[in-house]
Amino acid sequence: MVERTPLWAVFVLPALLVGAALVTAGFDAVLAAGARRGRPGSLRETAVRAVEPGRQVLRHLVQQPRRTRASDLPLARIGAGLLPVAAVLAAVVLPLGFRSVSDLPEGIVWFNAMEALAWAAVWLAGWGPNSTLSLIGGYRFLAQGLAYELPHMLAITTAALGAESLRVGEVVDAQAGLWFVVWMPVAFVIYLLSAMAMAFWGPFDQPAGRDVAGGAGAELSGADRVLFLGGRWLLLVVAAAFSVPLFLGGGHGPLLPGWAWTVLKTAAVLAFLVGVRRAIPTVRMERYLELAWVVLTPLAIVQALVVAVVVLNR
Amino acid sequence: MDVAVFWVLAVLAVAGAVMVFRFDSMARATFSLLASLLCVGGLVVLLGLDYLGIVIVLMMTIEMAIMAVFMVMYMMNPAGLMPMTMIHNKKGAAVVCGLVFALLAAGILLAPWPARRGKAPADPTMELGMSLMGPQMLTMMTLGMALFATIVATVVLATRRGRYDRFGDDLRARRADDPVRGGVGR
């Protein structure tokens, strides 16, 4: 059972997430540099690469902000600021070990609702600057959202169905014996795909793609840019971390304490996702839309049906 | 505490709703409406219907994001560079609004509200679901299928390219002739 958490956890949570996001971004930067040179660099070079995301943050913060003509600045600011806020709010129900900041009775729906705020955030950030390329990026994210959201909802519902509860703590408890990934592999794979799609990252980075000069974030500068691109990393970390209580047994595991297992599993999922980004090229959202609706949604429904039958016969 | 939260959310919800008609940009109007609806979701949570409140937040966020696309699409001036207004037929609208408001307010004040009997249930969402769905499950299922059929029928009627365009007059083409190829290689 998930225990109550002291109030200071509310302040620790964003710091932990930002730390995890910086580490992930650093790891990605090291891999990117290695791929560019075709060989892993020396230890010193690796260290320099790993702190590159942090340096970029500082550089953006001191940079002269750029403005576009006739931009809707409040809307762009709200959009850029909403992305990290949505990620942190979604993380409220994430258990570290067996403790989460708030184990809401409807935790899974809460997570889904908060990550849906990213739809509004990315579109606003794309619309606000009054620039064609960023507007294209914003619209692309909505199209991508229509593609990933349906199988995604079915996948997280399947985990809730297996535990017969929407409370994340009870989903973790239900996996004390057998992890859900073992008997819900399809839902797990679909969840990982949609985790990347909702952070418009990796193979699903077209909303902020290079072909539209950075898409939704193209015209953002200064602190807005840090919030938007940082929020995207936060969203990726939170989405990856949520797969651990949903499918990978949460804090359950031998020898080590619960929090250590959560961190280890989250790190493994994140490392896998970062590796996938290197291995798979960008997928256009209209191609993913057809795949999602014609293949993934029926698969997810069949998976939910199997789980429902198992649960009914228990 | 609850009273304070209620008033903050209620005032924000009404202010957001008013701003929908004051803003001169479609994007701002849409997201002001979203802000108002999110406050309503918060009010529903405050009633103890957590599940419904969170679902309202989820549905309204996605719905308003999609709505933004459609509203901008159907605007006279899609670029949003020229000021627009959400209000048309001002005098008629004011009369209708005043009448509806008076009717609703009179209803609130004059209705014989029942006094509370017994205690609040432990899980109000469950009780609400049972009273809505319990005896009428068949109606709800039929309604769901009817809505779904309506959506499919609308899309079929609205689509410009049917199966004869895609697979030829005798439907014999092995590959669909689509302007944009999908992801399953058809």
mmCIF file of C-alpha atoms in Angstrom, chain B residues 60-162:
data_model
loop_
_atom_site.group_PDB
_atom_site.id
_atom_site.type_symbol
_atom_site.label_atom_id
_atom_site.label_comp_id
_atom_site.label_asym_id
_atom_site.label_seq_id
_atom_site.Cartn_x
_atom_site.Cartn_y
_atom_site.Cartn_z
ATOM 1 C CA MET B 60 -12.433 19.450 -22.471
ATOM 2 C CA THR B 61 -8.686 19.900 -22.993
ATOM 3 C CA ILE B 62 -8.622 17.557 -25.968
ATOM 4 C CA GLU B 63 -11.928 18.867 -27.263
ATOM 5 C CA MET B 64 -10.884 22.515 -27.113
ATOM 6 C CA ALA B 65 -7.550 21.741 -28.801
ATOM 7 C CA ILE B 66 -9.473 20.147 -31.682
ATOM 8 C CA MET B 67 -12.055 22.958 -31.577
ATOM 9 C CA ALA B 68 -9.284 25.510 -32.007
ATOM 10 C CA VAL B 69 -8.429 23.896 -35.335
ATOM 11 C CA PHE B 70 -12.031 23.926 -36.549
ATOM 12 C CA MET B 71 -12.826 27.416 -35.303
ATOM 13 C CA VAL B 72 -9.771 28.856 -36.975
ATOM 14 C CA MET B 73 -10.621 26.868 -40.100
ATOM 15 C CA TYR B 74 -14.133 28.327 -40.392
ATOM 16 C CA MET B 75 -13.160 31.912 -39.571
ATOM 17 C CA MET B 76 -13.694 34.605 -42.160
ATOM 18 C CA ASN B 77 -10.126 35.627 -41.536
ATOM 19 C CA PRO B 78 -8.123 32.524 -40.637
ATOM 20 C CA ALA B 79 -4.846 34.296 -40.085
ATOM 21 C CA GLY B 80 -6.405 36.048 -37.107
ATOM 22 C CA LEU B 81 -4.613 39.256 -38.027
ATOM 23 C CA MET B 82 -7.740 41.392 -38.100
ATOM 24 C CA PRO B 83 -9.844 41.791 -34.979
ATOM 25 C CA MET B 84 -12.941 39.606 -34.932
ATOM 26 C CA THR B 85 -15.883 39.396 -32.619
ATOM 27 C CA MET B 86 -17.773 36.457 -31.180
ATOM 28 C CA ILE B 87 -20.973 38.512 -30.914
ATOM 29 C CA HIS B 88 -23.451 38.770 -33.774
ATOM 30 C CA ASN B 89 -27.021 40.080 -33.747
ATOM 31 C CA LYS B 90 -26.223 41.989 -30.573
ATOM 32 C CA LYS B 91 -29.714 43.172 -29.600
ATOM 33 C CA GLY B 92 -31.421 39.824 -30.225
ATOM 34 C CA ALA B 93 -28.636 37.968 -28.413
ATOM 35 C CA ALA B 94 -28.906 40.303 -25.400
ATOM 36 C CA VAL B 95 -32.672 39.739 -25.176
ATOM 37 C CA VAL B 96 -32.322 35.946 -25.441
ATOM 38 C CA CYS B 97 -29.515 35.900 -22.859
ATOM 39 C CA GLY B 98 -31.488 38.058 -20.436
ATOM 40 C CA LEU B 99 -34.571 35.853 -20.762
ATOM 41 C CA VAL B 100 -32.631 32.604 -20.295
ATOM 42 C CA PHE B 101 -30.794 34.041 -17.292
ATOM 43 C CA ALA B 102 -34.047 35.215 -15.700
ATOM 44 C CA LEU B 103 -35.646 31.815 -16.344
ATOM 45 C CA LEU B 104 -32.750 29.872 -14.820
ATOM 46 C CA ALA B 105 -32.421 32.213 -11.836
ATOM 47 C CA ALA B 106 -36.169 31.985 -11.204
ATOM 48 C CA GLY B 107 -35.911 28.202 -11.400
ATOM 49 C CA ILE B 108 -33.118 28.134 -8.831
ATOM 50 C CA LEU B 109 -34.978 30.415 -6.444
ATOM 51 C CA LEU B 110 -38.477 28.946 -6.850
ATOM 52 C CA ALA B 111 -37.762 25.212 -7.104
ATOM 53 C CA PRO B 112 -38.660 23.271 -3.945
ATOM 54 C CA TRP B 113 -35.221 21.782 -3.276
ATOM 55 C CA PRO B 114 -35.428 18.585 -1.206
ATOM 56 C CA ALA B 115 -33.714 18.573 2.192
ATOM 57 C CA ARG B 116 -30.820 16.128 2.640
ATOM 58 C CA ARG B 117 -31.939 12.704 3.781
ATOM 59 C CA GLY B 118 -29.375 10.252 5.154
ATOM 60 C CA LYS B 119 -25.620 10.670 4.656
ATOM 61 C CA ALA B 120 -23.502 11.327 1.582
ATOM 62 C CA PRO B 121 -22.408 8.006 0.052
ATOM 63 C CA ALA B 122 -18.798 6.925 0.461
ATOM 64 C CA ASP B 123 -18.254 6.897 -3.294
ATOM 65 C CA PRO B 124 -20.526 9.479 -4.965
ATOM 66 C CA THR B 125 -19.174 8.690 -8.444
ATOM 67 C CA MET B 126 -20.218 5.057 -8.072
ATOM 68 C CA GLU B 127 -23.684 6.067 -6.836
ATOM 69 C CA LEU B 128 -24.120 8.565 -9.659
ATOM 70 C CA GLY B 129 -23.029 5.967 -12.184
ATOM 71 C CA MET B 130 -25.415 3.376 -10.762
ATOM 72 C CA SER B 131 -28.367 5.751 -10.749
ATOM 73 C CA LEU B 132 -27.600 6.919 -14.291
ATOM 74 C CA MET B 133 -26.618 3.602 -15.792
ATOM 75 C CA GLY B 134 -27.847 0.862 -13.473
ATOM 76 C CA PRO B 135 -31.444 0.337 -14.614
ATOM 77 C CA GLN B 136 -30.864 1.937 -18.023
ATOM 78 C CA MET B 137 -27.770 0.101 -19.173
ATOM 79 C CA LEU B 138 -29.511 -1.097 -22.335
ATOM 80 C CA THR B 139 -30.600 2.454 -23.173
ATOM 81 C CA MET B 140 -27.069 3.724 -22.644
ATOM 82 C CA MET B 141 -25.528 0.994 -24.791
ATOM 83 C CA THR B 142 -28.045 1.654 -27.569
ATOM 84 C CA LEU B 143 -27.389 5.361 -27.302
ATOM 85 C CA GLY B 144 -23.637 4.756 -27.519
ATOM 86 C CA MET B 145 -24.010 2.636 -30.642
ATOM 87 C CA ALA B 146 -26.371 5.196 -32.196
ATOM 88 C CA LEU B 147 -23.876 8.000 -31.566
ATOM 89 C CA PHE B 148 -21.048 5.935 -32.991
ATOM 90 C CA ALA B 149 -23.112 5.047 -36.065
ATOM 91 C CA THR B 150 -23.876 8.751 -36.518
ATOM 92 C CA ILE B 151 -20.189 9.612 -36.448
ATOM 93 C CA VAL B 152 -19.327 6.923 -38.988
ATOM 94 C CA ALA B 153 -22.259 7.919 -41.224
ATOM 95 C CA THR B 154 -21.266 11.597 -41.101
ATOM 96 C CA VAL B 155 -17.705 10.800 -42.073
ATOM 97 C CA VAL B 156 -18.902 8.536 -44.905
ATOM 98 C CA LEU B 157 -21.220 11.278 -46.199
ATOM 99 C CA ALA B 158 -18.596 13.992 -45.875
ATOM 100 C CA THR B 159 -15.678 12.202 -47.449
ATOM 101 C CA ARG B 160 -14.917 13.291 -50.974
ATOM 102 C CA ARG B 161 -13.196 10.116 -52.053
ATOM 103 C CA GLY B 162 -15.133 6.896 -51.721
#
